[in-house]
mmCIF file of C-alpha atoms and ligand atoms in Angstrom:
data_model
loop_
_atom_site.group_PDB
_atom_site.id
_atom_site.type_symbol
_atom_site.label_atom_id
_atom_site.label_comp_id
_atom_site.label_asym_id
_atom_site.label_seq_id
_atom_site.Cartn_x
_atom_site.Cartn_y
_atom_site.Cartn_z
ATOM 1 C CA MET A 1 18.086 2.185 -10.348
ATOM 2 C CA LYS A 2 18.923 1.941 -6.657
ATOM 3 C CA ILE A 3 16.228 0.682 -4.290
ATOM 4 C CA SER A 4 16.305 1.395 -0.561
ATOM 5 C CA VAL A 5 13.840 -0.220 1.824
ATOM 6 C CA TYR A 6 12.645 1.424 5.042
ATOM 7 C CA HIS A 7 10.627 -0.834 7.315
ATOM 8 C CA THR A 8 8.464 1.944 8.776
ATOM 9 C CA PRO A 9 7.670 5.625 8.142
ATOM 10 C CA GLU A 10 9.653 6.405 11.288
ATOM 11 C CA GLU A 11 12.800 4.849 9.786
ATOM 12 C CA THR A 12 12.411 6.792 6.537
ATOM 13 C CA PRO A 13 14.753 9.814 6.167
ATOM 14 C CA ASP A 14 13.136 13.235 6.571
ATOM 15 C CA GLN A 15 15.840 15.299 4.894
ATOM 16 C CA ASN A 16 15.671 14.353 1.268
ATOM 17 C CA THR A 17 13.512 12.183 -0.908
ATOM 18 C CA ALA A 18 13.761 9.695 -3.748
ATOM 19 C CA ALA A 19 12.771 10.206 -7.371
ATOM 20 C CA CYS A 20 10.116 7.568 -6.787
ATOM 21 C CA ALA A 21 8.706 6.585 -3.377
ATOM 22 C CA ILE A 22 6.525 3.541 -2.874
ATOM 23 C CA ALA A 23 4.332 2.875 0.171
ATOM 24 C CA ILE A 24 3.530 -0.723 1.066
ATOM 25 C CA ASP A 25 0.860 -1.894 3.504
ATOM 26 C CA VAL A 26 0.028 -5.405 2.376
ATOM 27 C CA LEU A 27 -2.343 -6.003 5.304
ATOM 28 C CA ARG A 28 -4.311 -4.129 4.130
ATOM 29 C CA ALA A 29 -4.317 -0.438 3.133
ATOM 30 C CA THR A 30 -2.360 -0.510 -0.141
ATOM 31 C CA THR A 31 -4.083 -3.751 -1.136
ATOM 32 C CA THR A 32 -7.410 -1.986 -0.521
ATOM 33 C CA ILE A 33 -6.342 1.150 -2.416
ATOM 34 C CA ALA A 34 -5.252 -0.840 -5.489
ATOM 35 C CA THR A 35 -8.448 -2.899 -5.388
ATOM 36 C CA ALA A 36 -10.738 0.132 -5.025
ATOM 37 C CA LEU A 37 -9.149 1.810 -8.050
ATOM 38 C CA SER A 38 -9.238 -1.437 -10.027
ATOM 39 C CA VAL A 39 -13.042 -1.642 -9.687
ATOM 40 C CA GLY A 40 -13.559 1.941 -10.782
ATOM 41 C CA ALA A 41 -13.190 4.303 -7.827
ATOM 42 C CA GLU A 42 -12.567 7.825 -9.157
ATOM 43 C CA ALA A 43 -9.736 8.328 -6.662
ATOM 44 C CA VAL A 44 -8.573 7.376 -3.179
ATOM 45 C CA GLN A 45 -7.823 10.269 -0.829
ATOM 46 C CA VAL A 46 -5.742 9.335 2.218
ATOM 47 C CA PHE A 47 -5.779 10.888 5.696
ATOM 48 C CA SER A 48 -3.970 10.082 8.910
ATOM 49 C CA ASP A 49 -6.558 12.101 10.885
ATOM 50 C CA LEU A 50 -10.150 10.855 11.025
ATOM 51 C CA ASN A 51 -11.637 14.277 11.832
ATOM 52 C CA LEU A 52 -9.871 15.900 8.890
ATOM 53 C CA LEU A 53 -11.161 13.077 6.680
ATOM 54 C CA ASN A 54 -14.702 13.821 7.786
ATOM 55 C CA ARG A 55 -14.323 17.581 7.256
ATOM 56 C CA GLU A 56 -12.818 17.212 3.798
ATOM 57 C CA SER A 57 -15.250 14.521 2.653
ATOM 58 C CA GLU A 58 -18.224 16.705 3.708
ATOM 59 C CA LEU A 59 -17.218 19.004 0.839
ATOM 60 C CA TRP A 60 -17.755 16.160 -1.597
ATOM 61 C CA PRO A 61 -21.174 15.263 -3.068
ATOM 62 C CA GLU A 62 -22.653 12.521 -0.895
ATOM 63 C CA ALA A 63 -23.495 10.368 -3.923
ATOM 64 C CA LYS A 64 -19.867 10.506 -5.037
ATOM 65 C CA ARG A 65 -18.059 9.714 -1.786
ATOM 66 C CA LEU A 66 -17.338 6.773 0.484
ATOM 67 C CA ARG A 67 -15.550 6.840 3.824
ATOM 68 C CA ALA A 68 -13.278 4.067 5.135
ATOM 69 C CA GLY A 69 -11.933 4.305 8.668
ATOM 70 C CA GLU A 70 -9.839 1.627 10.370
ATOM 71 C CA ARG A 71 -8.018 1.604 13.701
ATOM 72 C CA GLY A 72 -6.400 -1.498 15.213
ATOM 73 C CA GLY A 73 -7.717 -3.578 12.326
ATOM 74 C CA SER A 74 -11.364 -2.787 13.054
ATOM 75 C CA LYS A 75 -13.860 -0.454 11.367
ATOM 76 C CA VAL A 76 -14.286 2.945 13.013
ATOM 77 C CA GLU A 77 -17.861 3.662 14.136
ATOM 78 C CA GLY A 78 -19.729 5.886 11.689
ATOM 79 C CA PHE A 79 -17.683 5.027 8.593
ATOM 80 C CA ASP A 80 -19.030 3.211 5.543
ATOM 81 C CA PHE A 81 -16.189 0.696 5.620
ATOM 82 C CA GLY A 82 -13.230 -0.502 7.657
ATOM 83 C CA ASN A 83 -10.273 -1.368 5.443
ATOM 84 C CA SER A 84 -11.139 -4.664 3.809
ATOM 85 C CA PRO A 85 -10.248 -4.989 0.125
ATOM 86 C CA LEU A 86 -13.104 -7.471 -0.136
ATOM 87 C CA ASP A 87 -15.555 -4.604 0.454
ATOM 88 C CA CYS A 88 -14.282 -2.906 -2.706
ATOM 89 C CA THR A 89 -16.896 -3.953 -5.229
ATOM 90 C CA ALA A 90 -17.550 -2.199 -8.546
ATOM 91 C CA GLU A 91 -21.184 -1.730 -7.550
ATOM 92 C CA LEU A 92 -20.209 0.282 -4.460
ATOM 93 C CA MET A 93 -17.055 2.032 -5.680
ATOM 94 C CA ARG A 94 -17.538 2.938 -9.345
ATOM 95 C CA ASP A 95 -16.971 6.693 -9.991
ATOM 96 C CA LYS A 96 -16.816 7.476 -6.267
ATOM 97 C CA ARG A 97 -13.938 8.938 -4.243
ATOM 98 C CA LEU A 98 -12.849 6.733 -1.364
ATOM 99 C CA PHE A 99 -11.767 8.814 1.622
ATOM 100 C CA ILE A 100 -9.637 6.519 3.783
ATOM 101 C CA SER A 101 -7.728 6.582 7.047
ATOM 102 C CA THR A 102 -5.980 3.536 8.503
ATOM 103 C CA THR A 103 -3.732 2.862 11.456
ATOM 104 C CA ASN A 104 -0.445 2.828 9.541
ATOM 105 C CA GLY A 105 -0.843 2.646 5.766
ATOM 106 C CA THR A 106 -2.117 6.171 5.265
ATOM 107 C CA ARG A 107 0.726 7.440 7.476
ATOM 108 C CA ALA A 108 3.272 5.742 5.217
ATOM 109 C CA LEU A 109 1.750 7.484 2.207
ATOM 110 C CA GLN A 110 1.810 10.843 3.996
ATOM 111 C CA LYS A 111 5.477 10.346 4.877
ATOM 112 C CA ILE A 112 6.467 10.115 1.199
ATOM 113 C CA GLN A 113 3.892 12.482 -0.316
ATOM 114 C CA ALA A 114 6.525 15.133 -1.222
ATOM 115 C CA SER A 115 8.350 12.775 -3.588
ATOM 116 C CA PRO A 116 8.123 13.553 -7.319
ATOM 117 C CA THR A 117 6.456 10.190 -7.882
ATOM 118 C CA VAL A 118 4.421 8.358 -5.221
ATOM 119 C CA LEU A 119 3.064 4.850 -5.762
ATOM 120 C CA ALA A 120 1.090 2.399 -3.617
ATOM 121 C CA ALA A 121 2.252 -1.214 -3.828
ATOM 122 C CA ALA A 122 1.058 -4.538 -2.478
ATOM 123 C CA LEU A 123 1.539 -8.182 -3.422
ATOM 124 C CA VAL A 124 -1.661 -8.051 -5.486
ATOM 125 C CA ASN A 125 -0.319 -5.351 -7.822
ATOM 126 C CA ARG A 126 3.410 -6.147 -7.675
ATOM 127 C CA LYS A 127 3.663 -6.646 -11.453
ATOM 128 C CA THR A 128 2.119 -3.239 -12.235
ATOM 129 C CA VAL A 129 4.681 -1.608 -9.931
ATOM 130 C CA VAL A 130 7.598 -3.370 -11.664
ATOM 131 C CA ASP A 131 6.183 -2.568 -15.131
ATOM 132 C CA TYR A 132 6.121 1.117 -14.155
ATOM 133 C CA LEU A 133 9.648 1.110 -12.668
ATOM 134 C CA LEU A 134 11.133 -0.633 -15.726
ATOM 135 C CA ALA A 135 9.424 1.851 -18.032
ATOM 136 C CA GLN A 136 10.332 4.995 -16.055
ATOM 137 C CA LYS A 137 13.707 3.853 -14.635
ATOM 138 C CA PRO A 138 13.844 6.286 -11.663
ATOM 139 C CA GLU A 139 17.410 6.702 -10.399
ATOM 140 C CA THR A 140 16.476 6.360 -6.718
ATOM 141 C CA ILE A 141 13.556 4.406 -5.320
ATOM 142 C CA TRP A 142 12.449 4.264 -1.693
ATOM 143 C CA ILE A 143 10.121 1.508 -0.584
ATOM 144 C CA VAL A 144 8.471 2.438 2.714
ATOM 145 C CA GLY A 145 6.695 -0.195 4.765
ATOM 146 C CA ALA A 146 3.739 0.849 6.886
ATOM 147 C CA GLY A 147 4.759 -1.483 9.707
ATOM 148 C CA TRP A 148 2.620 -1.409 12.829
ATOM 149 C CA GLU A 149 2.826 1.646 15.087
ATOM 150 C CA GLY A 150 6.536 2.010 14.385
ATOM 151 C CA ALA A 151 7.358 -1.701 14.442
ATOM 152 C CA TYR A 152 8.621 -3.952 11.651
ATOM 153 C CA ALA A 153 6.063 -5.873 9.549
ATOM 154 C CA LEU A 154 7.030 -9.115 7.786
ATOM 155 C CA GLU A 155 4.350 -8.710 5.128
ATOM 156 C CA ASP A 156 5.526 -5.299 3.965
ATOM 157 C CA THR A 157 9.160 -6.387 3.726
ATOM 158 C CA VAL A 158 8.329 -9.535 1.769
ATOM 159 C CA CYS A 159 6.460 -7.356 -0.739
ATOM 160 C CA ALA A 160 9.506 -5.105 -1.146
ATOM 161 C CA GLY A 161 11.518 -8.258 -1.833
ATOM 162 C CA ALA A 162 8.943 -9.458 -4.355
ATOM 163 C CA ILE A 163 9.278 -6.182 -6.266
ATOM 164 C CA ALA A 164 13.090 -6.275 -6.246
ATOM 165 C CA GLN A 165 13.303 -9.952 -7.241
ATOM 166 C CA GLU A 166 10.959 -9.372 -10.190
ATOM 167 C CA ILE A 167 13.225 -6.531 -11.361
ATOM 168 C CA ILE A 168 16.264 -8.815 -11.049
ATOM 169 C CA ASP A 169 14.475 -11.623 -12.932
ATOM 170 C CA ARG A 170 13.325 -9.331 -15.761
ATOM 171 C CA THR A 171 16.491 -7.255 -16.232
ATOM 172 C CA GLY A 172 19.378 -9.420 -15.020
ATOM 173 C CA VAL A 173 20.588 -6.569 -12.806
ATOM 174 C CA SER A 174 22.677 -7.838 -9.885
ATOM 175 C CA LEU A 175 21.394 -7.580 -6.323
ATOM 176 C CA ALA A 176 24.526 -5.597 -5.461
ATOM 177 C CA ASP A 177 23.797 -3.050 -8.202
ATOM 178 C CA LEU A 178 20.104 -2.769 -7.279
ATOM 179 C CA ALA A 179 20.444 -2.538 -3.480
ATOM 180 C CA GLY A 180 20.470 0.947 -2.036
ATOM 181 C CA ASN A 181 20.719 -0.414 1.519
ATOM 182 C CA ASP A 182 21.059 -3.651 3.500
ATOM 183 C CA GLU A 183 17.303 -3.783 4.101
ATOM 184 C CA LEU A 184 16.730 -4.372 0.377
ATOM 185 C CA VAL A 185 19.010 -7.415 0.476
ATOM 186 C CA GLY A 186 17.150 -8.702 3.517
ATOM 187 C CA ALA A 187 13.811 -8.171 1.784
ATOM 188 C CA VAL A 188 14.905 -10.208 -1.251
ATOM 189 C CA ALA A 189 16.122 -13.016 1.007
ATOM 190 C CA LEU A 190 12.811 -13.003 2.915
ATOM 191 C CA TYR A 191 10.815 -13.132 -0.326
ATOM 192 C CA ASN A 192 12.880 -15.989 -1.771
ATOM 193 C CA GLY A 193 12.454 -17.938 1.444
ATOM 194 C CA TRP A 194 8.643 -17.558 1.471
ATOM 195 C CA LYS A 195 7.542 -16.964 -2.156
ATOM 196 C CA ASP A 196 5.905 -20.401 -2.316
ATOM 197 C CA ASN A 197 3.985 -19.875 0.919
ATOM 198 C CA LEU A 198 3.085 -16.210 1.243
ATOM 199 C CA VAL A 199 -0.164 -17.000 3.068
ATOM 200 C CA GLY A 200 1.882 -18.960 5.587
ATOM 201 C CA LEU A 201 4.141 -15.960 6.110
ATOM 202 C CA MET A 202 1.078 -13.754 6.687
ATOM 203 C CA HIS A 203 0.059 -16.057 9.537
ATOM 204 C CA HIS A 204 3.485 -15.622 11.157
ATOM 205 C CA ALA A 205 3.140 -11.843 10.845
ATOM 206 C CA SER A 206 1.928 -10.135 14.022
ATOM 207 C CA HIS A 207 -0.691 -8.175 12.099
ATOM 208 C CA GLY A 208 -1.842 -11.316 10.323
ATOM 209 C CA GLN A 209 -2.341 -12.887 13.740
ATOM 210 C CA ARG A 210 -4.200 -9.756 14.875
ATOM 211 C CA LEU A 211 -6.554 -10.039 11.912
ATOM 212 C CA VAL A 212 -7.166 -13.711 12.696
ATOM 213 C CA ARG A 213 -8.044 -12.768 16.278
ATOM 214 C CA LEU A 214 -10.518 -10.253 14.824
ATOM 215 C CA ASN A 215 -11.925 -13.087 12.663
ATOM 216 C CA ILE A 216 -10.826 -11.228 9.527
ATOM 217 C CA ILE A 217 -9.592 -14.352 7.754
ATOM 218 C CA GLU A 218 -10.533 -14.111 4.083
ATOM 219 C CA ASP A 219 -8.668 -10.810 3.668
ATOM 220 C CA ILE A 220 -5.345 -12.511 4.412
ATOM 221 C CA ALA A 221 -5.423 -14.923 1.466
ATOM 222 C CA TYR A 222 -6.585 -12.102 -0.826
ATOM 223 C CA CYS A 223 -3.771 -9.791 0.318
ATOM 224 C CA ALA A 224 -1.168 -12.573 -0.064
ATOM 225 C CA ALA A 225 -1.973 -13.324 -3.725
ATOM 226 C CA LEU A 226 0.694 -12.098 -6.162
ATOM 227 C CA ASP A 227 -0.142 -10.071 -9.292
ATOM 228 C CA THR A 228 -3.925 -10.478 -9.171
ATOM 229 C CA VAL A 229 -4.818 -6.764 -9.521
ATOM 230 C CA ASP A 230 -3.772 -4.958 -12.704
ATOM 231 C CA THR A 231 -3.895 -1.476 -11.194
ATOM 232 C CA LEU A 232 -1.133 0.892 -10.077
ATOM 233 C CA PRO A 233 -2.196 3.673 -7.662
ATOM 234 C CA ILE A 234 -0.189 6.845 -8.361
ATOM 235 C CA GLN A 235 -0.388 10.169 -6.540
ATOM 236 C CA ARG A 236 -1.919 12.839 -8.799
ATOM 237 C CA GLU A 237 -1.963 15.536 -6.111
ATOM 238 C CA ILE A 238 -0.898 15.461 -2.469
ATOM 239 C CA GLY A 239 -2.863 12.732 -0.727
ATOM 240 C CA VAL A 240 -4.933 11.793 -3.794
ATOM 241 C CA LEU A 241 -4.178 8.553 -5.642
ATOM 242 C CA VAL A 242 -5.646 7.567 -8.981
ATOM 243 C CA LYS A 243 -5.224 4.609 -11.304
ATOM 244 C CA HIS A 244 -2.105 5.048 -13.449
ATOM 245 C CA GLU A 245 -3.115 4.967 -17.119
ATOM 246 C CA GLY A 246 0.060 3.989 -18.850
HETATM 247 C C1 MLT B 1 -2.840 -0.404 8.626
HETATM 248 O O1 MLT B 1 -3.016 0.701 8.103
HETATM 249 O O2 MLT B 1 -2.096 -0.620 9.586
HETATM 250 C C2 MLT B 1 -3.586 -1.595 8.132
HETATM 251 O O3 MLT B 1 -4.036 -1.335 6.863
HETATM 252 C C3 MLT B 1 -4.599 -1.981 9.158
HETATM 253 C C4 MLT B 1 -5.647 -2.903 8.609
HETATM 254 O O4 MLT B 1 -6.616 -2.419 8.035
HETATM 255 O O5 MLT B 1 -5.483 -4.137 8.716
#
C-alpha cells in the first residue's frame, strides 16, 4: 500500500486515479455523512450544485428524502438542515436519502468519484477506514482533503495522519514504505504532535475558528472525537454513498 495525501481537490491530480480514493472533511461534511449513515439513512447523495440537488431530490418521494445545504458554514435557506452531524438523529434519518451539498466536502467527493473505490473518512470513523484498507489492501490510496475554497485545512490533514499512523501501528509497515508523497509524512507528524489534543487543534484551524464565530461550538468536539462512529461510507454509484456492510 502506498498512501498519497492531497490537501485540497485542486491539488489532486486529474490525469489518473488511485485504486482507492478517500475524501476527508472533518469539519464537517464527511463527519456528517458517516453519522447520517450510522443512524440509518438509506444513502447520502452528494452535490456541489444546490440547484441540481433540488432538481434531483424532487424526483425522490418526499417522505423518503432530506435536504442538507451549507455554504460558508451556515445552513442554506430552504433546506431541511445545514451540515451539522448533531442533526443526524435516527428519528429524522432512518430509511431516508440525505441529499447534501456543502462548501468544500462534496467537491472533494466529486473530484475522486471516478476511482474504483471511493470512501468518506473523518476522525469519528477512522478505525472503520483502516479496517477496510487492511482487509482490501489497495495498492494505491489517495487521501483528498476538502480544505477551504482551495486552501489547506489542518483538520483534514491531521485525519489523514491518524489513518496512516493507525496502519503503521497495526501492521508495523515503515513510514517510508507507506508514504506515497511528502504530504503523507507531514500528516503523520501533525497527527503525532496533536493526537492528545485534537479539539485544541480544531480551534487553531481557520474553519474551526469560523465555526466558533458562527456559534457552532458543539460540532467541533464531536468532529474531533476519534473512532466514535462504526460506519464506513462507500460509493455505490457515482455521487451516492451507502454504509459499507463488510
Ligand atoms: C465544507 O464542506 O467545507 C464543510 O463541511 C463546511 C461546514 O459545514 O462546516
